[in-house]
mmCIF file of N, CA and C in Angstrom:
data_model
loop_
_atom_site.group_PDB
_atom_site.id
_atom_site.type_symbol
_atom_site.label_atom_id
_atom_site.label_comp_id
_atom_site.label_asym_id
_atom_site.label_seq_id
_atom_site.Cartn_x
_atom_site.Cartn_y
_atom_site.Cartn_z
ATOM 1 N N UNK A 27 0.822 -1.049 0.023
ATOM 2 C CA UNK A 27 -0.278 0.251 -0.052
ATOM 3 C C UNK A 27 0.903 1.294 -0.151
ATOM 4 N N UNK A 28 0.718 2.052 -0.676
ATOM 5 C CA UNK A 28 1.408 3.418 -1.160
ATOM 6 C C UNK A 28 0.966 4.648 -0.214
ATOM 7 N N UNK A 29 2.179 5.078 0.320
ATOM 8 C CA UNK A 29 1.375 6.425 1.507
ATOM 9 C C UNK A 29 1.421 7.496 0.566
ATOM 10 N N UNK A 30 1.422 8.880 1.193
ATOM 11 C CA UNK A 30 1.805 10.069 0.290
ATOM 12 C C UNK A 30 3.216 10.137 -0.354
ATOM 13 N N UNK A 31 3.427 10.981 -1.020
ATOM 14 C CA UNK A 31 4.253 11.263 -1.755
ATOM 15 C C UNK A 31 5.351 11.452 -1.138
ATOM 16 N N UNK A 32 6.852 10.822 -1.500
ATOM 17 C CA UNK A 32 7.885 11.496 -1.205
ATOM 18 C C UNK A 32 8.703 12.284 -2.175
ATOM 19 N N UNK A 33 9.194 13.941 -1.499
ATOM 20 C CA UNK A 33 9.926 14.640 -2.724
ATOM 21 C C UNK A 33 11.356 14.253 -2.401
ATOM 22 N N UNK A 34 11.761 14.010 -3.644
ATOM 23 C CA UNK A 34 13.048 13.912 -3.973
ATOM 24 C C UNK A 34 14.013 15.117 -4.303
ATOM 25 N N UNK A 35 15.196 15.381 -3.634
ATOM 26 C CA UNK A 35 15.773 16.482 -4.480
ATOM 27 C C UNK A 35 17.200 16.268 -4.039
ATOM 28 N N UNK A 36 17.828 16.395 -5.718
ATOM 29 C CA UNK A 36 19.475 16.104 -6.319
ATOM 30 C C UNK A 36 19.933 17.477 -6.021
ATOM 31 N N UNK A 37 20.978 17.134 -5.392
ATOM 32 C CA UNK A 37 22.016 17.962 -5.325
ATOM 33 C C UNK A 37 23.157 17.879 -6.216
ATOM 34 N N UNK A 38 23.885 18.849 -6.993
ATOM 35 C CA UNK A 38 24.995 18.731 -7.669
ATOM 36 C C UNK A 38 25.627 17.507 -8.226
ATOM 37 N N UNK A 39 25.960 16.456 -8.210
ATOM 38 C CA UNK A 39 26.245 15.342 -9.842
ATOM 39 C C UNK A 39 25.153 14.413 -9.667
ATOM 40 N N UNK A 40 24.069 14.779 -8.533
ATOM 41 C CA UNK A 40 23.290 13.560 -8.495
ATOM 42 C C UNK A 40 22.264 14.311 -9.411
ATOM 43 N N UNK A 41 21.833 15.845 -9.396
ATOM 44 C CA UNK A 41 21.383 16.622 -10.281
ATOM 45 C C UNK A 41 21.267 16.368 -11.696
ATOM 46 N N UNK A 42 22.685 16.186 -12.001
ATOM 47 C CA UNK A 42 22.992 16.372 -13.533
ATOM 48 C C UNK A 42 22.594 14.450 -13.980
ATOM 49 N N UNK A 43 22.864 13.864 -12.769
ATOM 50 C CA UNK A 43 22.697 12.166 -13.298
ATOM 51 C C UNK A 43 20.990 12.068 -13.514
ATOM 52 N N UNK A 44 20.682 12.853 -12.626
ATOM 53 C CA UNK A 44 18.873 12.593 -12.777
ATOM 54 C C UNK A 44 18.320 13.204 -13.770
ATOM 55 N N UNK A 45 19.199 14.512 -13.991
ATOM 56 C CA UNK A 45 18.353 15.288 -14.991
ATOM 57 C C UNK A 45 17.394 16.342 -14.847
ATOM 58 N N UNK A 46 17.428 15.997 -13.318
ATOM 59 C CA UNK A 46 16.259 17.244 -12.935
ATOM 60 C C UNK A 46 16.621 17.580 -11.479
ATOM 61 N N UNK A 47 15.998 18.343 -10.837
ATOM 62 C CA UNK A 47 16.534 18.990 -9.352
ATOM 63 C C UNK A 47 15.705 18.307 -8.700
ATOM 64 N N UNK A 48 14.399 18.082 -8.755
ATOM 65 C CA UNK A 48 13.535 17.441 -7.545
ATOM 66 C C UNK A 48 12.392 16.741 -8.524
ATOM 67 N N UNK A 49 11.883 15.599 -7.874
ATOM 68 C CA UNK A 49 10.685 14.923 -8.063
ATOM 69 C C UNK A 49 9.836 14.344 -6.815
ATOM 70 N N UNK A 50 8.584 13.932 -7.332
ATOM 71 C CA UNK A 50 7.994 13.209 -6.526
ATOM 72 C C UNK A 50 7.503 11.875 -6.525
ATOM 73 N N UNK A 51 7.488 10.751 -5.769
ATOM 74 C CA UNK A 51 7.403 9.453 -5.872
ATOM 75 C C UNK A 51 6.505 8.760 -5.002
ATOM 76 N N UNK A 52 5.501 7.966 -5.104
ATOM 77 C CA UNK A 52 4.718 7.661 -4.283
ATOM 78 C C UNK A 52 5.392 7.238 -3.301
ATOM 79 N N UNK A 53 5.227 7.470 -1.530
ATOM 80 C CA UNK A 53 5.764 6.837 -0.391
ATOM 81 C C UNK A 53 4.923 5.180 -0.405
ATOM 82 N N UNK A 54 5.614 4.903 0.966
ATOM 83 C CA UNK A 54 5.580 3.421 1.532
ATOM 84 C C UNK A 54 7.044 2.869 1.194
ATOM 85 N N UNK A 55 8.026 2.973 1.629
ATOM 86 C CA UNK A 55 8.975 2.291 1.462
ATOM 87 C C UNK A 55 10.082 2.755 1.912
ATOM 88 N N UNK A 56 11.153 1.828 1.918
ATOM 89 C CA UNK A 56 12.660 2.100 2.515
ATOM 90 C C UNK A 56 13.594 3.015 1.852
ATOM 91 N N UNK A 57 14.607 3.282 2.399
ATOM 92 C CA UNK A 57 15.769 4.158 1.155
ATOM 93 C C UNK A 57 16.107 3.000 0.741
ATOM 94 N N UNK A 58 16.027 2.149 0.864
ATOM 95 C CA UNK A 58 17.118 0.865 -0.107
ATOM 96 C C UNK A 58 16.200 0.696 -1.282
ATOM 97 N N UNK A 59 14.380 0.529 -0.807
ATOM 98 C CA UNK A 59 13.460 0.426 -2.211
ATOM 99 C C UNK A 59 13.454 1.809 -3.260
ATOM 100 N N UNK A 60 13.245 3.086 -2.343
ATOM 101 C CA UNK A 60 13.910 4.075 -2.984
ATOM 102 C C UNK A 60 15.110 4.539 -4.098
ATOM 103 N N UNK A 61 16.035 3.884 -3.462
ATOM 104 C CA UNK A 61 17.341 3.630 -4.515
ATOM 105 C C UNK A 61 17.153 2.965 -5.508
ATOM 106 N N UNK A 62 16.294 1.615 -5.381
ATOM 107 C CA UNK A 62 15.965 0.666 -6.454
ATOM 108 C C UNK A 62 14.924 1.125 -7.832
ATOM 109 N N UNK A 63 14.078 2.234 -7.006
ATOM 110 C CA UNK A 63 13.077 2.778 -7.644
ATOM 111 C C UNK A 63 13.939 3.517 -8.573
ATOM 112 N N UNK A 64 14.901 4.680 -7.971
ATOM 113 C CA UNK A 64 15.241 6.053 -9.084
ATOM 114 C C UNK A 64 16.577 5.426 -9.767
ATOM 115 N N UNK A 65 17.056 4.331 -9.489
ATOM 116 C CA UNK A 65 18.216 3.271 -10.262
ATOM 117 C C UNK A 65 17.201 2.917 -11.612
ATOM 118 N N UNK A 66 16.077 2.530 -11.532
ATOM 119 C CA UNK A 66 15.094 1.671 -12.493
ATOM 120 C C UNK A 66 14.915 3.138 -13.413
ATOM 121 N N UNK A 67 14.424 4.268 -12.991
ATOM 122 C CA UNK A 67 13.452 5.364 -13.431
ATOM 123 C C UNK A 67 15.093 6.269 -14.238
ATOM 124 N N UNK A 68 15.997 6.330 -13.532
ATOM 125 C CA UNK A 68 17.168 6.956 -14.242
ATOM 126 C C UNK A 68 18.196 6.567 -14.692
ATOM 127 N N UNK A 69 18.591 5.190 -14.771
ATOM 128 C CA UNK A 69 19.666 4.429 -14.917
ATOM 129 C C UNK A 69 20.861 4.669 -14.670
ATOM 130 N N UNK A 70 21.849 4.294 -15.216
ATOM 131 C CA UNK A 70 23.018 3.316 -14.409
ATOM 132 C C UNK A 70 24.040 4.571 -13.895
ATOM 133 N N UNK A 71 23.666 6.016 -14.742
ATOM 134 C CA UNK A 71 24.550 7.143 -14.301
ATOM 135 C C UNK A 71 24.435 7.435 -12.959
ATOM 136 N N UNK A 72 22.893 7.694 -12.691
ATOM 137 C CA UNK A 72 22.456 7.628 -11.253
ATOM 138 C C UNK A 72 22.711 6.879 -10.229
ATOM 139 N N UNK A 73 22.315 5.523 -10.872
ATOM 140 C CA UNK A 73 23.191 4.469 -9.803
ATOM 141 C C UNK A 73 24.363 4.823 -9.186
ATOM 142 N N UNK A 74 25.149 5.117 -9.679
ATOM 143 C CA UNK A 74 26.335 5.277 -9.584
ATOM 144 C C UNK A 74 26.536 6.435 -8.368
ATOM 145 N N UNK A 75 25.837 7.328 -8.294
ATOM 146 C CA UNK A 75 25.754 8.695 -7.909
ATOM 147 C C UNK A 75 25.069 8.039 -6.566
ATOM 148 N N UNK A 76 24.193 6.981 -6.535
ATOM 149 C CA UNK A 76 23.155 7.008 -5.146
ATOM 150 C C UNK A 76 24.278 5.874 -4.412
ATOM 151 N N UNK A 77 25.111 5.199 -5.330
ATOM 152 C CA UNK A 77 26.168 4.420 -4.577
ATOM 153 C C UNK A 77 26.753 4.910 -3.485
ATOM 154 N N UNK A 78 27.125 6.106 -3.784
ATOM 155 C CA UNK A 78 27.980 6.495 -2.854
ATOM 156 C C UNK A 78 27.531 8.373 -2.345
ATOM 157 N N UNK A 79 26.075 8.293 -2.674
ATOM 158 C CA UNK A 79 25.576 8.948 -2.253
ATOM 159 C C UNK A 79 25.212 9.451 -0.196
ATOM 160 N N UNK A 80 25.034 10.510 -0.058
ATOM 161 C CA UNK A 80 24.456 10.524 1.331
ATOM 162 C C UNK A 80 23.124 10.945 1.410
ATOM 163 N N UNK A 81 22.259 10.394 2.557
ATOM 164 C CA UNK A 81 20.288 10.464 2.157
ATOM 165 C C UNK A 81 20.033 11.438 3.946
ATOM 166 N N UNK A 82 19.638 12.551 3.145
ATOM 167 C CA UNK A 82 18.723 13.564 4.219
ATOM 168 C C UNK A 82 17.874 13.112 4.461
ATOM 169 N N UNK A 83 17.115 12.747 5.287
ATOM 170 C CA UNK A 83 15.653 12.582 5.407
ATOM 171 C C UNK A 83 15.005 13.557 6.455
ATOM 172 N N UNK A 84 14.334 14.386 5.658
ATOM 173 C CA UNK A 84 13.852 15.411 6.469
ATOM 174 C C UNK A 84 14.748 16.292 7.354
ATOM 175 N N UNK A 85 15.810 16.442 6.515
ATOM 176 C CA UNK A 85 17.006 16.894 7.443
ATOM 177 C C UNK A 85 17.939 16.505 8.217
ATOM 178 N N UNK A 86 17.958 15.125 8.336
ATOM 179 C CA UNK A 86 18.525 14.200 9.068
ATOM 180 C C UNK A 86 18.913 13.311 8.732
ATOM 181 N N UNK A 87 20.364 13.105 8.790
ATOM 182 C CA UNK A 87 21.401 12.025 8.024
ATOM 183 C C UNK A 87 20.515 10.660 8.366
ATOM 184 N N UNK A 88 20.056 9.550 6.874
ATOM 185 C CA UNK A 88 19.232 8.513 7.329
ATOM 186 C C UNK A 88 20.319 7.240 7.619
ATOM 187 N N UNK A 89 20.762 6.863 8.778
ATOM 188 C CA UNK A 89 21.108 5.535 8.712
ATOM 189 C C UNK A 89 21.065 4.208 8.660
ATOM 190 N N UNK A 90 19.843 4.059 8.786
ATOM 191 C CA UNK A 90 19.199 2.977 8.595
ATOM 192 C C UNK A 90 17.966 2.624 7.206
ATOM 193 N N UNK A 91 18.840 2.143 6.367
ATOM 194 C CA UNK A 91 18.310 2.361 4.912
ATOM 195 C C UNK A 91 17.111 0.980 4.885
ATOM 196 N N UNK A 92 16.730 0.530 5.614
ATOM 197 C CA UNK A 92 15.825 -0.687 5.676
ATOM 198 C C UNK A 92 14.305 -0.083 5.873
ATOM 199 N N UNK A 93 14.452 1.214 7.032
ATOM 200 C CA UNK A 93 13.431 1.573 7.940
ATOM 201 C C UNK A 93 12.318 1.944 6.959
ATOM 202 N N UNK A 94 10.872 2.328 7.071
ATOM 203 C CA UNK A 94 10.198 2.767 6.256
ATOM 204 C C UNK A 94 10.262 4.459 6.325
ATOM 205 N N UNK A 95 10.195 5.177 5.229
ATOM 206 C CA UNK A 95 10.533 6.828 5.116
ATOM 207 C C UNK A 95 8.875 7.235 5.567
ATOM 208 N N UNK A 96 9.185 8.531 6.615
ATOM 209 C CA UNK A 96 8.208 9.009 6.899
ATOM 210 C C UNK A 96 7.477 9.592 5.776
ATOM 211 N N UNK A 97 5.929 9.348 6.146
ATOM 212 C CA UNK A 97 5.045 9.596 5.533
ATOM 213 C C UNK A 97 5.561 11.578 4.650
ATOM 214 N N UNK A 98 5.346 11.368 3.714
ATOM 215 C CA UNK A 98 5.275 12.881 3.172
ATOM 216 C C UNK A 98 6.568 13.171 3.221
ATOM 217 N N UNK A 99 7.577 12.583 3.347
ATOM 218 C CA UNK A 99 9.174 13.149 3.539
ATOM 219 C C UNK A 99 9.763 13.712 2.461
ATOM 220 N N UNK A 100 11.042 14.736 2.993
ATOM 221 C CA UNK A 100 11.704 14.953 2.054
ATOM 222 C C UNK A 100 13.107 14.731 1.659
ATOM 223 N N UNK A 101 13.519 13.806 1.086
ATOM 224 C CA UNK A 101 14.739 12.830 0.747
ATOM 225 C C UNK A 101 15.972 13.952 -0.070
ATOM 226 N N UNK A 102 16.915 14.156 0.863
ATOM 227 C CA UNK A 102 17.899 15.123 -0.360
ATOM 228 C C UNK A 102 19.213 14.001 -0.363
ATOM 229 N N UNK A 103 19.417 13.959 -1.946
ATOM 230 C CA UNK A 103 20.214 13.158 -2.149
ATOM 231 C C UNK A 103 21.810 14.137 -2.467
ATOM 232 N N UNK A 104 22.611 13.813 -2.096
ATOM 233 C CA UNK A 104 23.899 14.407 -1.668
ATOM 234 C C UNK A 104 24.842 13.457 -1.744
ATOM 235 N N UNK A 105 25.847 13.711 -3.367
ATOM 236 C CA UNK A 105 26.687 12.969 -3.964
ATOM 237 C C UNK A 105 27.924 13.690 -3.036
ATOM 238 N N UNK A 106 29.144 12.837 -2.902
ATOM 239 C CA UNK A 106 30.259 13.683 -2.165
ATOM 240 C C UNK A 106 30.545 14.787 -2.803
ATOM 241 N N UNK A 107 31.062 15.609 -2.072
ATOM 242 C CA UNK A 107 31.376 16.977 -2.511
ATOM 243 C C UNK A 107 33.103 17.055 -2.419
ATOM 244 N N UNK A 108 33.412 17.717 -3.737
ATOM 245 C CA UNK A 108 35.028 18.315 -3.566
ATOM 246 C C UNK A 108 35.322 19.118 -2.914
ATOM 247 N N UNK A 109 36.384 19.625 -2.597
ATOM 248 C CA UNK A 109 37.000 21.123 -2.024
ATOM 249 C C UNK A 109 37.472 21.443 -0.852
ATOM 250 N N UNK A 110 37.658 22.074 -0.068
ATOM 251 C CA UNK A 110 38.409 22.145 0.808
ATOM 252 C C UNK A 110 37.881 23.698 1.601
#
């Protein structure tokens, strides 16, 4: 059963790989489920970014990739950043 929409926001290389800054997808899934769905939607280029990215769920780092995402959550996809 799907819950409210999740908002996915892409930053830097993730934005380039997804070809968009943001999208909404149906909820009712874990972060592992979400990354599988995003890989299916956007292909290998984004899959490579997702493997090394950090994820914020409503502004908080997500450590449990199998826990259900909160209904209506905003997920930020943050690839590794270079610089100093």
